[in-house]
Short mmCIF file of C-alpha atoms in Angstrom, two decimals:
data_model
loop_
_atom_site.label_atom_id
_atom_site.label_comp_id
_atom_site.label_asym_id
_atom_site.label_seq_id
_atom_site.Cartn_x
_atom_site.Cartn_y
_atom_site.Cartn_z
CA MET A 48 -10.58 25.19 -18.23
CA LYS A 49 -12.22 23.05 -15.80
CA LYS A 50 -14.41 25.01 -12.83
CA PRO A 51 -14.18 24.35 -9.28
CA GLY A 52 -17.07 23.27 -6.89
CA LYS A 53 -20.52 23.36 -7.51
CA ALA A 54 -21.08 19.23 -7.09
CA SER A 55 -24.59 18.79 -8.54
CA SER A 56 -26.18 16.92 -6.03
CA LYS A 57 -27.57 13.65 -8.12
CA HIS A 58 -23.51 13.12 -8.49
CA THR A 59 -23.12 12.86 -4.67
CA ILE A 60 -23.94 10.72 -1.26
CA LEU A 61 -25.42 13.72 -0.04
CA GLU A 62 -29.05 12.86 -0.74
CA ASN A 63 -29.20 9.50 -0.05
CA ARG A 64 -30.63 8.19 3.02
CA SER A 65 -31.21 4.50 2.34
CA LYS A 66 -29.73 3.01 6.14
CA LEU A 67 -26.68 2.45 7.02
CA GLN A 68 -26.57 -0.84 9.68
CA ASP A 69 -22.62 -1.67 10.69
CA ALA A 70 -21.79 0.00 7.15
CA ILE A 71 -19.76 3.12 6.66
CA GLU A 72 -19.19 4.62 2.83
CA LEU A 73 -16.50 6.67 1.53
CA ARG A 74 -16.36 8.64 -1.72
CA LEU A 75 -13.05 9.64 -2.29
CA PRO A 76 -10.73 11.29 -5.44
CA GLY A 77 -8.80 8.45 -6.33
CA ASP A 78 -5.63 10.87 -5.37
CA PRO A 79 -2.18 8.67 -2.81
CA LYS A 80 -3.03 11.31 -0.48
CA TYR A 81 -6.82 10.07 0.52
CA LEU A 82 -5.05 6.72 0.98
CA LYS A 83 -4.41 6.89 4.53
CA ILE A 84 -8.23 8.15 5.07
CA ILE A 85 -9.39 4.47 3.77
CA ARG A 86 -6.73 2.50 6.05
CA LEU A 87 -7.78 4.39 9.29
CA ALA A 88 -11.50 3.86 8.52
CA LEU A 89 -10.37 -0.13 7.99
CA VAL A 90 -8.38 -0.30 11.05
CA HIS A 91 -11.34 1.44 13.02
CA CYS A 92 -14.00 -0.82 11.59
CA CYS A 93 -11.68 -4.00 11.84
CA ALA A 94 -11.42 -3.70 15.54
CA HIS A 95 -15.47 -3.74 16.12
CA ALA A 96 -15.93 -6.09 13.88
CA GLY A 97 -13.85 -8.09 16.09
CA PHE A 98 -10.21 -8.63 14.47
CA SER A 99 -6.93 -8.17 16.64
CA THR A 100 -5.00 -5.06 15.42
CA ASP A 101 -2.07 -7.15 13.45
CA ASP A 102 -5.47 -8.22 11.20
CA GLY A 103 -6.71 -4.69 11.03
CA GLN A 104 -3.26 -3.59 9.56
CA SER A 105 -3.35 -6.70 7.19
CA ILE A 106 -7.14 -5.52 5.59
CA ALA A 107 -6.36 -2.54 5.93
CA LEU A 108 -2.72 -3.31 3.37
CA ALA A 109 -5.07 -5.34 1.09
CA THR A 110 -7.65 -2.65 0.50
CA ASP A 111 -4.77 -0.03 0.09
CA GLU A 112 -3.20 -2.20 -2.31
CA ALA A 113 -6.56 -2.77 -4.44
CA CYS A 114 -6.99 1.10 -4.10
CA THR A 115 -3.76 1.82 -5.20
CA ASN A 116 -4.49 -0.44 -8.23
CA ILE A 117 -7.48 1.46 -8.96
CA ILE A 118 -5.47 4.68 -9.16
CA LYS A 119 -2.62 3.27 -11.20
CA HIS A 120 -4.76 1.14 -13.80
CA ALA A 121 -8.22 2.12 -13.73
CA TYR A 122 -7.85 5.67 -13.94
CA SER A 123 -3.92 5.88 -15.12
CA ARG A 124 -3.50 7.88 -12.38
CA GLU A 125 -6.23 10.58 -13.02
CA SER A 126 -6.83 11.58 -9.70
CA SER A 127 -9.87 14.00 -9.31
CA GLU A 128 -11.80 9.90 -10.51
CA PRO A 129 -13.81 8.86 -6.62
CA ILE A 130 -13.36 5.26 -5.74
CA ASN A 131 -16.19 4.53 -3.65
CA VAL A 132 -15.59 2.10 -0.80
CA VAL A 133 -18.00 0.43 0.93
CA ILE A 134 -17.19 -0.99 4.64
CA ARG A 135 -19.77 -3.77 5.57
CA ILE A 136 -18.85 -5.71 8.92
CA ILE A 137 -20.26 -8.94 8.47
CA LYS A 138 -21.89 -11.28 11.31
CA ASN A 139 -18.51 -13.64 10.53
CA GLY A 140 -15.81 -10.82 9.48
CA ILE A 141 -15.69 -7.67 7.15
CA GLN A 142 -16.73 -7.11 3.45
CA ILE A 143 -14.99 -3.94 1.39
CA ILE A 144 -16.44 -3.01 -1.41
CA LEU A 145 -14.72 -0.92 -3.66
CA ARG A 146 -16.27 0.61 -6.85
CA ASP A 147 -14.90 2.68 -9.59
CA PHE A 148 -15.62 4.31 -12.86
CA GLY A 149 -12.08 3.74 -14.79
CA LYS A 150 -11.03 1.95 -17.37
CA LYS A 151 -12.17 -1.90 -16.95
CA VAL A 152 -9.35 -4.13 -16.14
CA GLU A 153 -9.63 -7.76 -17.81
CA GLU A 154 -9.67 -10.86 -14.70
CA LYS A 155 -6.72 -12.09 -15.66
CA GLU A 156 -4.66 -8.85 -15.22
CA LEU A 157 -5.00 -9.54 -11.40
CA LYS A 158 -3.02 -11.94 -11.53
CA SER A 159 0.10 -12.15 -8.75
CA ARG A 160 3.65 -12.38 -9.75
CA ASP A 161 6.22 -14.90 -9.48
CA LEU A 162 7.84 -14.25 -5.61
CA ASP A 163 11.42 -16.05 -6.84
CA ASP A 164 11.02 -13.57 -9.82
CA ILE A 165 13.09 -10.36 -7.70
CA ARG A 166 11.81 -6.71 -9.60
CA PRO A 167 10.40 -3.58 -8.09
CA GLY A 168 6.91 -3.84 -8.47
CA GLY A 169 3.89 -6.54 -8.83
CA LEU A 170 3.48 -7.79 -5.37
CA GLY A 171 -0.29 -5.96 -4.72
CA ILE A 172 -2.29 -8.58 -6.02
CA HIS A 173 -0.08 -10.93 -4.23
CA PHE A 174 -1.25 -9.23 -0.39
CA ILE A 175 -4.76 -8.63 -1.41
CA SER A 176 -5.15 -12.56 -2.37
CA SER A 177 -2.82 -13.59 0.78
CA ILE A 178 -4.64 -11.53 3.17
CA MET A 179 -8.43 -11.69 2.33
CA ASP A 180 -10.67 -14.82 1.94
CA LYS A 181 -12.99 -14.31 -0.86
CA ILE A 182 -12.09 -11.39 -3.75
CA THR A 183 -14.73 -11.25 -6.09
CA TYR A 184 -14.20 -9.10 -8.77
CA ASP A 185 -16.89 -8.21 -11.47
CA ASN A 186 -16.55 -5.91 -14.67
CA SER A 187 -19.67 -6.45 -15.76
CA CYS A 188 -20.84 -2.78 -14.88
CA ARG A 189 -21.65 -1.01 -17.61
CA GLU A 190 -18.62 2.03 -16.62
CA GLY A 191 -15.17 0.91 -14.62
CA ASN A 192 -15.08 -2.47 -12.15
CA LYS A 193 -16.45 -3.37 -8.59
CA LEU A 194 -14.02 -5.60 -6.30
CA VAL A 195 -15.92 -6.74 -3.35
CA MET A 196 -13.60 -8.94 -0.71
CA THR A 197 -13.87 -10.75 2.50
CA LYS A 198 -12.05 -11.03 5.84
CA TYR A 199 -13.64 -14.06 8.19
CA LEU A 200 -12.76 -13.82 11.53
CA PRO A 201 -10.02 -16.67 12.94
CA GLN A 202 -12.98 -18.21 14.63
CA TYR A 203 -14.89 -18.84 10.95
CA MET B 293 3.55 12.79 4.57
CA VAL B 294 6.70 11.32 5.22
CA GLU B 295 9.77 12.58 6.37
CA LEU B 296 13.53 11.63 5.63
CA VAL B 297 16.90 12.46 7.12
CA THR B 298 20.16 11.89 5.75
CA GLU B 299 23.23 11.40 7.38
CA LYS B 300 26.47 10.87 6.07
CA ILE B 301 28.79 8.05 7.36
CA GLU B 302 31.86 7.18 7.17
CA LYS B 303 31.19 3.98 4.60
CA GLY B 304 27.87 5.50 2.86
CA ALA B 305 25.06 7.00 4.44
CA ILE B 306 21.93 6.21 7.12
CA ILE B 307 18.65 7.05 5.98
CA GLY B 308 15.88 7.65 8.55
CA ILE B 309 12.30 7.40 7.56
CA ALA B 310 9.84 8.73 9.10
CA GLY B 311 5.79 8.29 8.48
CA ASP B 312 3.65 6.21 6.34
CA VAL B 313 5.14 5.12 3.16
CA ASP B 314 2.57 4.43 0.63
CA LEU B 315 1.75 5.43 -3.19
CA TYR B 316 1.47 9.11 -2.00
CA SER B 317 4.92 8.99 -0.09
CA SER B 318 6.90 6.25 -2.20
CA PRO B 319 8.28 8.65 -4.70
CA GLU B 320 10.21 11.07 -2.51
CA VAL B 321 11.49 8.13 -0.43
CA ARG B 322 12.48 7.13 -4.15
CA GLN B 323 13.79 10.64 -4.83
CA THR B 324 16.28 10.34 -1.88
CA LEU B 325 17.49 6.59 -2.17
CA MET B 326 17.73 7.61 -6.04
CA GLU B 327 19.98 10.35 -5.76
CA LEU B 328 22.31 8.29 -3.24
CA THR B 329 23.05 5.66 -5.29
CA GLY B 330 23.64 7.89 -8.75
CA LYS B 331 25.71 9.24 -6.62
CA LYS B 332 27.11 5.77 -6.10
CA THR B 333 27.04 5.90 -2.11
CA LYS B 334 28.97 2.71 -0.98
CA HIS B 335 26.89 1.67 1.64
CA LEU B 336 22.98 2.35 2.32
CA LEU B 337 21.47 1.61 5.59
CA ILE B 338 17.87 2.60 5.64
CA ASP B 339 16.63 3.25 9.50
CA LEU B 340 12.80 2.32 9.46
CA SER B 341 12.10 2.24 13.12
CA ARG B 342 9.60 5.57 12.25
CA VAL B 343 7.34 3.87 9.49
CA SER B 344 4.15 1.72 10.58
CA TYR B 345 2.90 1.45 7.65
CA MET B 346 4.31 0.26 3.96
CA ASP B 347 2.88 -0.76 1.25
CA SER B 348 3.92 -2.48 -2.26
CA SER B 349 5.00 0.74 -3.74
CA GLY B 350 7.21 1.63 -0.53
CA VAL B 351 9.05 -2.00 -0.54
CA ALA B 352 9.45 -1.70 -4.99
CA THR B 353 11.36 1.35 -3.91
CA LEU B 354 14.06 -0.25 -2.12
CA VAL B 355 14.32 -3.51 -4.31
CA GLU B 356 14.99 -1.21 -6.90
CA ALA B 357 17.43 1.07 -4.69
CA LEU B 358 18.93 -2.74 -3.19
CA GLN B 359 19.09 -3.53 -7.55
CA GLN B 360 21.28 -0.92 -7.90
CA THR B 361 24.05 -0.81 -4.57
CA ASN B 362 24.51 -4.52 -5.86
CA GLY B 363 25.10 -3.12 -9.42
CA TYR B 364 28.10 -1.06 -7.63
CA LYS B 365 28.83 -4.37 -4.99
CA GLY B 366 27.61 -1.64 -2.04
CA LYS B 367 25.41 -2.76 0.71
CA LEU B 368 21.66 -1.85 1.58
CA ILE B 369 20.83 -2.87 4.90
CA LEU B 370 17.10 -2.13 6.56
CA PHE B 371 17.01 -1.89 10.08
CA GLY B 372 14.25 -1.28 12.59
CA LEU B 373 11.31 -2.97 11.27
CA GLU B 374 8.03 -2.06 12.89
CA ALA B 375 5.78 -6.05 12.91
CA MET B 376 3.40 -4.56 10.51
CA VAL B 377 6.33 -3.22 8.17
CA LYS B 378 8.20 -6.75 8.84
CA GLU B 379 5.21 -8.68 8.25
CA VAL B 380 4.81 -6.98 4.25
CA PHE B 381 8.29 -8.22 3.79
CA GLU B 382 8.02 -11.76 4.61
CA LEU B 383 4.77 -11.56 2.63
CA SER B 384 6.32 -10.37 -0.03
CA ARG B 385 9.11 -13.39 0.83
CA LEU B 386 11.56 -10.58 0.48
CA ASP B 387 12.90 -10.72 3.92
CA LYS B 388 15.00 -13.62 2.42
CA VAL B 389 16.22 -10.84 -0.41
CA PHE B 390 17.51 -7.92 1.67
CA ASN B 391 19.87 -7.91 5.00
CA ILE B 392 17.65 -6.89 7.66
CA CYS B 393 18.81 -6.19 11.61
CA GLY B 394 17.40 -5.36 14.32
CA THR B 395 19.40 -2.21 15.73
CA ARG B 396 21.46 0.49 14.09
CA GLU B 397 24.46 -0.82 15.54
CA ASN B 398 23.86 -4.27 14.66
CA ALA B 399 23.72 -2.16 10.59
CA LEU B 400 26.77 -1.01 11.28
CA GLU B 401 28.86 -3.95 12.52
CA LYS B 402 27.85 -5.56 8.57
CA LEU B 403 29.94 -3.24 7.60
CA GLY B 404 32.65 -4.21 9.13
#
C-alpha cells in the first residue's frame, strides 16, 4: 500500500518563485469534491476582471465542465492525479489554462452532441463551447493534455 | 455537499434539493431519484429553489429521472429554478423538454 504524505518539493509549486501578475495558480487533486474551489476562484477572478456576476458564474461552469472531463476521461476517475489550473486576468478578459497528466484525449472526441438527442450526459463540451470565446486544446505535451480557454469582456 | 428532503404527497413526492449539484454530489441526487422511480412513484416534483449551481452531471441525472417517469406515464416537474440553474437548462435547450414551474403551488396545480 502507498504511504501517505511527504511530497517531494520538485513535484510541488511551493518552490516556484516566478512572479504572478494578475494570475493565480491552483494545484488540486482530480477529485470531484474540490471542483467547488475552482468555481469559487473563478467567480472571484472574473469579478476582478470586470465580468458581471452572471458571466462569472457561466465561466465557472465552463471551467468546471472542463475539469469534470479531465476527471472522467483523462484520469478515469483516479482522484489523486493533479489538475493544475492557471487563471489569468488579461487586459480584455480572462484566460484559464488547465493541465492534466492523464490519458491523451483526441480533439475529435471533444465534439458537442446533437441537442435534439435527449439523453443523459454529453452536454459538457456544449456548455464550454457556448460560453467561452476561444478554446485551444493542446495534446502535444509529453504527458497529458493542456486546454486554454479565453473569455473576452462584452465590450471587446 | 447536497441536502435532499423527500416529502410524500398524495400523487407522488416532492424532492427538495439544497446545495451545489455537480460531479461530486449528483450521484447522491441520482440515488434518491432512482429509488423513487424504481418504486414507480407516480409524480415527482423537484424543488430547485435552494440549488445555486448545477452542472451537466446534475442535468444528466434529471434527464434520466425524466425518462424513467415518462416510461411509466408519470410526471416530473421542476420548480423554483435560480437564474444560474435556469441558464443551464436554456443552454442545453432542455427548458423545452422539462416541465418547469415557478413555484411549488404552480407545480402542484399541474398535477390537477
